[in-house]
XYZ file of C-alpha atoms in Angstrom:
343
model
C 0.000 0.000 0.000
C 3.121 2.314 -1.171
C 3.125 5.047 -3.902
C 4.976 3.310 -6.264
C 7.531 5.572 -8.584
C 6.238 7.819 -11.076
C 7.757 5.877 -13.711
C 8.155 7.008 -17.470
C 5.091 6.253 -19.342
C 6.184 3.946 -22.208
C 3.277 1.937 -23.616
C 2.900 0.582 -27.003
C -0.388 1.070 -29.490
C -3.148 -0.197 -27.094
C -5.912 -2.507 -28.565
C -8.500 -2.854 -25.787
C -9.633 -6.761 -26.805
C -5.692 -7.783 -25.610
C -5.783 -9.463 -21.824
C -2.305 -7.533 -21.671
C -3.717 -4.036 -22.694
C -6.887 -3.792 -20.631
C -4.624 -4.621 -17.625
C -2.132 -2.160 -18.337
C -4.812 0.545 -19.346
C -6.396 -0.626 -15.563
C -3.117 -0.109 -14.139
C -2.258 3.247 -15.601
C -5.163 4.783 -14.826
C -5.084 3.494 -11.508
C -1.929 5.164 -11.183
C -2.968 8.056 -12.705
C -5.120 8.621 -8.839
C -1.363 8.521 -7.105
C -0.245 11.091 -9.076
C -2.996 12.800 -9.175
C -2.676 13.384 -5.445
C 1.084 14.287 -5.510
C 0.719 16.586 -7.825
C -2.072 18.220 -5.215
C 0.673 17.929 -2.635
C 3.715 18.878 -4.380
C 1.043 22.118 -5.952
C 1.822 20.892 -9.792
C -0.124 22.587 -11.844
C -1.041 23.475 -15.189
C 2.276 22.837 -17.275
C 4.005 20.987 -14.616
C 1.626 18.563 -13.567
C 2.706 14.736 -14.488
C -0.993 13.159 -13.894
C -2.854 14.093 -16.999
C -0.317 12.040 -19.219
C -0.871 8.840 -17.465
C -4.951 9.209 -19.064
C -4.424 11.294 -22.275
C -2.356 8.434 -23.759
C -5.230 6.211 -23.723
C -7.495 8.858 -25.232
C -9.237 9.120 -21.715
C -10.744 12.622 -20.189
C -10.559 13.221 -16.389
C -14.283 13.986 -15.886
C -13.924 14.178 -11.993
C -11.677 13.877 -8.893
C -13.145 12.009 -5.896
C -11.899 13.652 -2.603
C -11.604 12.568 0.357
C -13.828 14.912 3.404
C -11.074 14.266 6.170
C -8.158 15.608 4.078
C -9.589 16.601 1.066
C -6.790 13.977 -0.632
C -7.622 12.736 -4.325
C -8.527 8.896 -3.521
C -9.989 8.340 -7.051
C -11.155 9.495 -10.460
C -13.435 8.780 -13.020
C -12.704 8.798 -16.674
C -14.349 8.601 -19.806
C -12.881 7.428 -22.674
C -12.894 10.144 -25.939
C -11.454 8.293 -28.854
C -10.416 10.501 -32.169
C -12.810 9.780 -34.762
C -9.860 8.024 -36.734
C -9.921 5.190 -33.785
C -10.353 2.027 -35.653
C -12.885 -0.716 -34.729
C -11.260 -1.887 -31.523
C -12.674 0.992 -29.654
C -16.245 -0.711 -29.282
C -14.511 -2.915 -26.573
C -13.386 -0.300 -24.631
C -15.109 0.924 -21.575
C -17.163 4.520 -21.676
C -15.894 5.410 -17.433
C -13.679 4.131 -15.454
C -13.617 4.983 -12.026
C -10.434 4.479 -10.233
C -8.792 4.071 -6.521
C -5.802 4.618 -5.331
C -3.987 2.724 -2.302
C -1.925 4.262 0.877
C 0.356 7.014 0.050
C 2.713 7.026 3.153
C 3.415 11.104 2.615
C 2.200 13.338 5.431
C -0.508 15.170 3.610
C -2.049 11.301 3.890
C -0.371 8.836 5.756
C -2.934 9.283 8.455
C -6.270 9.048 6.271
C -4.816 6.316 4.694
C -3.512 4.093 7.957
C -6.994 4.959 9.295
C -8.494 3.409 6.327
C -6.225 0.008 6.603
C -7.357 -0.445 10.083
C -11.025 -0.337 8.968
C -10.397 -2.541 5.971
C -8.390 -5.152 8.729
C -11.644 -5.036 10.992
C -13.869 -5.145 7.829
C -15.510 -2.002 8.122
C -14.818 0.030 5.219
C -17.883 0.345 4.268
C -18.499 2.453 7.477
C -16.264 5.034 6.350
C -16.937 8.342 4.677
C -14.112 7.661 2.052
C -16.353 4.862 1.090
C -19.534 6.950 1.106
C -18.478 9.058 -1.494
C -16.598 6.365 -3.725
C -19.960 4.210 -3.637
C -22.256 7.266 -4.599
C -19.948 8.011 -7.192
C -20.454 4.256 -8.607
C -23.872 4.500 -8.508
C -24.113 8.040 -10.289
C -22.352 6.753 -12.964
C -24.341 3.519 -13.418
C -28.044 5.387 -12.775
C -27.074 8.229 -15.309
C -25.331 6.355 -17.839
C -27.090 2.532 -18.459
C -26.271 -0.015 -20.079
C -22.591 1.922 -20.896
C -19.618 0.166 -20.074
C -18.066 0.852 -17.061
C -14.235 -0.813 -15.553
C -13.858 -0.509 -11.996
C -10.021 -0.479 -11.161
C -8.384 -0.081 -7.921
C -4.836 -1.010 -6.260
C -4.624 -2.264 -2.781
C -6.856 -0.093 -0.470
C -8.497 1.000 -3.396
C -8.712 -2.846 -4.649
C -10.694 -3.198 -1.595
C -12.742 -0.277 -2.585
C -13.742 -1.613 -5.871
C -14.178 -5.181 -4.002
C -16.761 -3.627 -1.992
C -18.305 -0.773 -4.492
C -18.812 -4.289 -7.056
C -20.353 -5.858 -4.280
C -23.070 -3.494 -3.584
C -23.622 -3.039 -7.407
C -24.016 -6.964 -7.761
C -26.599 -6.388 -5.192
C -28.397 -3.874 -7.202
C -28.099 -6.151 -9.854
C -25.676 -4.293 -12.200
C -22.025 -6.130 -13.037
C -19.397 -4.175 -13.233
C -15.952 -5.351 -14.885
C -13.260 -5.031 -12.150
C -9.464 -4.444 -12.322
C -7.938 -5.562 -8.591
C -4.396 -5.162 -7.753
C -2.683 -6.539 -5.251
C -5.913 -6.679 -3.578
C -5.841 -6.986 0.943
C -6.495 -10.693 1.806
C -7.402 -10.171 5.342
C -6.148 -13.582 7.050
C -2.970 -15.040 8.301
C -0.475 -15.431 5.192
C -0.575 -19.108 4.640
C 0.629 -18.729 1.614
C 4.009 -17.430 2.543
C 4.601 -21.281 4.042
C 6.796 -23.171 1.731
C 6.476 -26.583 3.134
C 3.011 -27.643 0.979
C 2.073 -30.486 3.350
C 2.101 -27.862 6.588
C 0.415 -25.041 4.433
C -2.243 -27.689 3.436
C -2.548 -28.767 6.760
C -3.259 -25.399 7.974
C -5.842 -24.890 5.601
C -7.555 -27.671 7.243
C -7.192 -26.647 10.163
C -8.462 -23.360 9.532
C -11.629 -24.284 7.527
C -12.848 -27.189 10.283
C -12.578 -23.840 12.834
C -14.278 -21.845 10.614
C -17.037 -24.498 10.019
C -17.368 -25.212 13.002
C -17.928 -21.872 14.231
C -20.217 -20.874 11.726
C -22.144 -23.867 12.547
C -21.582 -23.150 16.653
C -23.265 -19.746 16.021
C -26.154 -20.805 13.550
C -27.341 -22.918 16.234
C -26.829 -19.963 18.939
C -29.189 -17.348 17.107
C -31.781 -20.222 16.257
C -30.499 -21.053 13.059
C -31.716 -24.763 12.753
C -35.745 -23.255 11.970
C -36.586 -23.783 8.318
C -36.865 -20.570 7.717
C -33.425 -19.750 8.954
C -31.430 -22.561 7.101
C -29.994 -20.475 4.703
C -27.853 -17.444 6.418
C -27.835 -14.379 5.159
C -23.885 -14.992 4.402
C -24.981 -17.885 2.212
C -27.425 -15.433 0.621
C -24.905 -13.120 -0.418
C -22.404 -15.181 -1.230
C -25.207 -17.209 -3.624
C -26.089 -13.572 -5.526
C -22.355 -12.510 -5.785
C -21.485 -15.556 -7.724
C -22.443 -14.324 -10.831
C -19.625 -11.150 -10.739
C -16.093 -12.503 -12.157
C -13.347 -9.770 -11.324
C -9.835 -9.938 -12.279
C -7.819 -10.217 -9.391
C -4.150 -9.416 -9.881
C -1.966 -11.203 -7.601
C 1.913 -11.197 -6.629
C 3.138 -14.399 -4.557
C 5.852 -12.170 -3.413
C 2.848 -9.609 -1.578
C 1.588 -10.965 1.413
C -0.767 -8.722 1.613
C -2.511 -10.400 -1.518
C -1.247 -13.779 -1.790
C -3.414 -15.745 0.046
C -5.654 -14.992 -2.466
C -4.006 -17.879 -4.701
C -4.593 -20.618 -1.542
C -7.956 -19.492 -0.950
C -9.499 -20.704 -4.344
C -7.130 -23.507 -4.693
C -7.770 -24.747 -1.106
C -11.578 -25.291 -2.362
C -10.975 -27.256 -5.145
C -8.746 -29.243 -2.636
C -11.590 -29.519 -0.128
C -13.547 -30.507 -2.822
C -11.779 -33.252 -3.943
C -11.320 -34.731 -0.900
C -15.215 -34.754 -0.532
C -15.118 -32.334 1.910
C -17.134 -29.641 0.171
C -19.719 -28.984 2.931
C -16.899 -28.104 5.757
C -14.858 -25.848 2.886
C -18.306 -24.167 1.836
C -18.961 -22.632 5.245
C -15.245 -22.282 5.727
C -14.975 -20.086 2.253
C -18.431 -18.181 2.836
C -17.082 -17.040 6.886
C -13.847 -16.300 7.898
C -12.219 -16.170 11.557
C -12.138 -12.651 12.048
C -16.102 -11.976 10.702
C -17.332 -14.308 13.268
C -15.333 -12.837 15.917
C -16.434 -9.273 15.098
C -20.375 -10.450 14.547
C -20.334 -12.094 18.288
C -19.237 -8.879 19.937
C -22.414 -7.393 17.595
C -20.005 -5.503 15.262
C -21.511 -4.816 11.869
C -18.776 -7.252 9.158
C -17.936 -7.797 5.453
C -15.112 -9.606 5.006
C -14.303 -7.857 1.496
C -11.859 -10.973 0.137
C -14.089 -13.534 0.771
C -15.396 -14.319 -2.753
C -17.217 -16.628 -4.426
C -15.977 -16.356 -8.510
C -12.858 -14.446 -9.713
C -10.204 -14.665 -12.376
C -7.213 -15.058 -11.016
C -3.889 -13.662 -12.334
C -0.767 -14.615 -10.780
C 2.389 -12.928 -11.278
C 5.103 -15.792 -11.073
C 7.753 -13.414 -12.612
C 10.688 -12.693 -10.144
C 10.224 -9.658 -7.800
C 13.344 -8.798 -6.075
C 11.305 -7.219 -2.817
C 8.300 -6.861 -1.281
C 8.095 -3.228 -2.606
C 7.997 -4.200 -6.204
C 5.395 -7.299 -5.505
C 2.984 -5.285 -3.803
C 3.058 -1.986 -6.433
C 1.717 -1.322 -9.450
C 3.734 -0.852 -12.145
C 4.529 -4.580 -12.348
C 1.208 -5.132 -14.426
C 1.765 -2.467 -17.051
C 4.947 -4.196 -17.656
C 5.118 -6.241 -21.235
C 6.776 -9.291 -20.063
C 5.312 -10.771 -17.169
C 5.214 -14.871 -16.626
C 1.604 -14.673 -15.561
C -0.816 -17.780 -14.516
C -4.448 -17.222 -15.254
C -7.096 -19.568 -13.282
C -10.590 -19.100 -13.073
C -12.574 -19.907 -10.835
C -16.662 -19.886 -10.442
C -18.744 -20.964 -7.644
């Protein structure tokens, strides 16, 4: 949750039907929302501002800033897409808006909003924040004006979680939006990280007989065994969020992300072994929710998802720094494994 560099924008022709170039449009665009803000805080303007760039390239207009109400920081933008009329067929797959989210900047203007912000999305309860408030009705301006038009959501670690949870709600309102994720928070212990498989698998176990058992412990606490009851309204949500795919860009070198990649493949596992019941309340709950629901706290556990595309970046990262930032995915040559997985 860094600012990564403001690196020298060097993209090739961009054809928005290529895997490669939607991601790296995503990405820039994300980044475009970091340097948005540093050029607030470093007072660029006009002439000497290095955000517009970063959108212009893609043929993109900046149609609005979304700004934080604690410290009036840029946390996102929304852009609409303006091709020349000489733009060749390929345009028709590009989106009309996308609104974009930036992650922690750790400057001083910020660092404070943002930390804030990462200790609500830890506890699951970003969507009691005001930052949230504004990015949501933002979302839902755009959809309610503008229907039926194509619209990306892209965001890059707290703001992946904000476009986790602004998709979520719009799934509930019955309207999918295509998502862009990067390096999005996985809010468990980092199994993952474990390079022994037979203790990370055992783990997993572990974890998801706890869960289950838990989630079955408290059912039965708040009456849950009525017919009327035997569906929670976890199971609910998870059943109508199943139909929303988004991409999920992953680094095995980012803890904060990673366990993404054992979460899904621990399912399968599960599966496999026959114990789907135990790993479908185990993927549906997590630890942490139940924990905050029994002292009545209100929960979503953002990375608990039922379908995604997966997209692993296996290419060597020589720190953490580089795994968890984002100008890994608008790079050309990354060794990337793509699973997908549906509920």
């Amino acid at each position: 949750m860094y600012l990564p560099g403001e690196v020298t924008l060097s993209l090739s022709n961009v054809k928005r039907n290529c895997e490669h170039n939607r991601r790296s449009v995503a990405a820039s665009l994300v980044q475009a929302v970091y340097v948005l803000e540093r050029d607030r805080q470093l007072n660029r303007q006009s002439v000497e501002a290095l955000a517009p760039p970063w959108w212009e390239f893609f043929h993109f207009e900046l149609i609005r800033k979304l700004v934080d109400d604690a410290d009036m920081s840029t946390f996102g933008a929304i852009f609409e897409f303006n091709p020349p009329s000489s733009q060749d067929a390929s345009a028709a797959n590009a989106p009309r808006f996308v609104i974009a989210f930036r992650g922690t900047i750790t400057e001083k203007d910020t660092i404070s909003r943002d930390l804030s912000l990462d200790l609500h999305l830890l506890q699951n309860g970003l969507h009691r924040t005001s930052r949230f408030t504004i990015a949501m009705q933002a979302v839902q301006n755009i959809a309610s004006v503008f229907p039926g038009s194509t619209i990306w959501l892209a965001g890059h670690s707290l703001g992946a979680g904000m476009g986790i949870l602004a998709g979520r709600n719009m799934v509930k309102k019955g309207v999918l939006l295509e998502s862009f994720l990067f390096n999005p928070p996985f809010v468990a212990a980092p199994i993952e990280r474990i390079r022994d498989e037979r203790v990370k698998h055992g783990f997993r176990i572990a974890r998801s007989v706890i869960t289950a058992g838990l989630t079955i412990a408290m059912k039965g606490k708040t009456g849950g065994n009525s017919d009327n009851s035997q569906r929670s309204v976890a199971e609910e949500s998870f059943s109508i969020l199943s139909s929303w795919t988004p991409y999920l860009y992953v680094n095995p070198g980012d803890h904060i992300c990673s366990e993404y990649i054992g979460y899904f493949k621990h399912r399968k596992n599960m599966e496999d072994l026959g114990a789907g019941f135990i790993e479908k309340l185990a993927t549906q709950n997590s630890i942490g929710d139940l924990f905050f629901k029994a002292l009545g706290w209100e929960s979503e556990p953002l990375h608990l998802l039922p379908s995604a595309d997966l997209i692993v970046n296996v290419s060597p990262s020589p720190d953490f720094k580089y795994a968890h930032g984002i100008s890994q995915w608008w790079q050309p040559e990354l060794n990337l494994q793509c699973s997908k997985y549906r509920y």
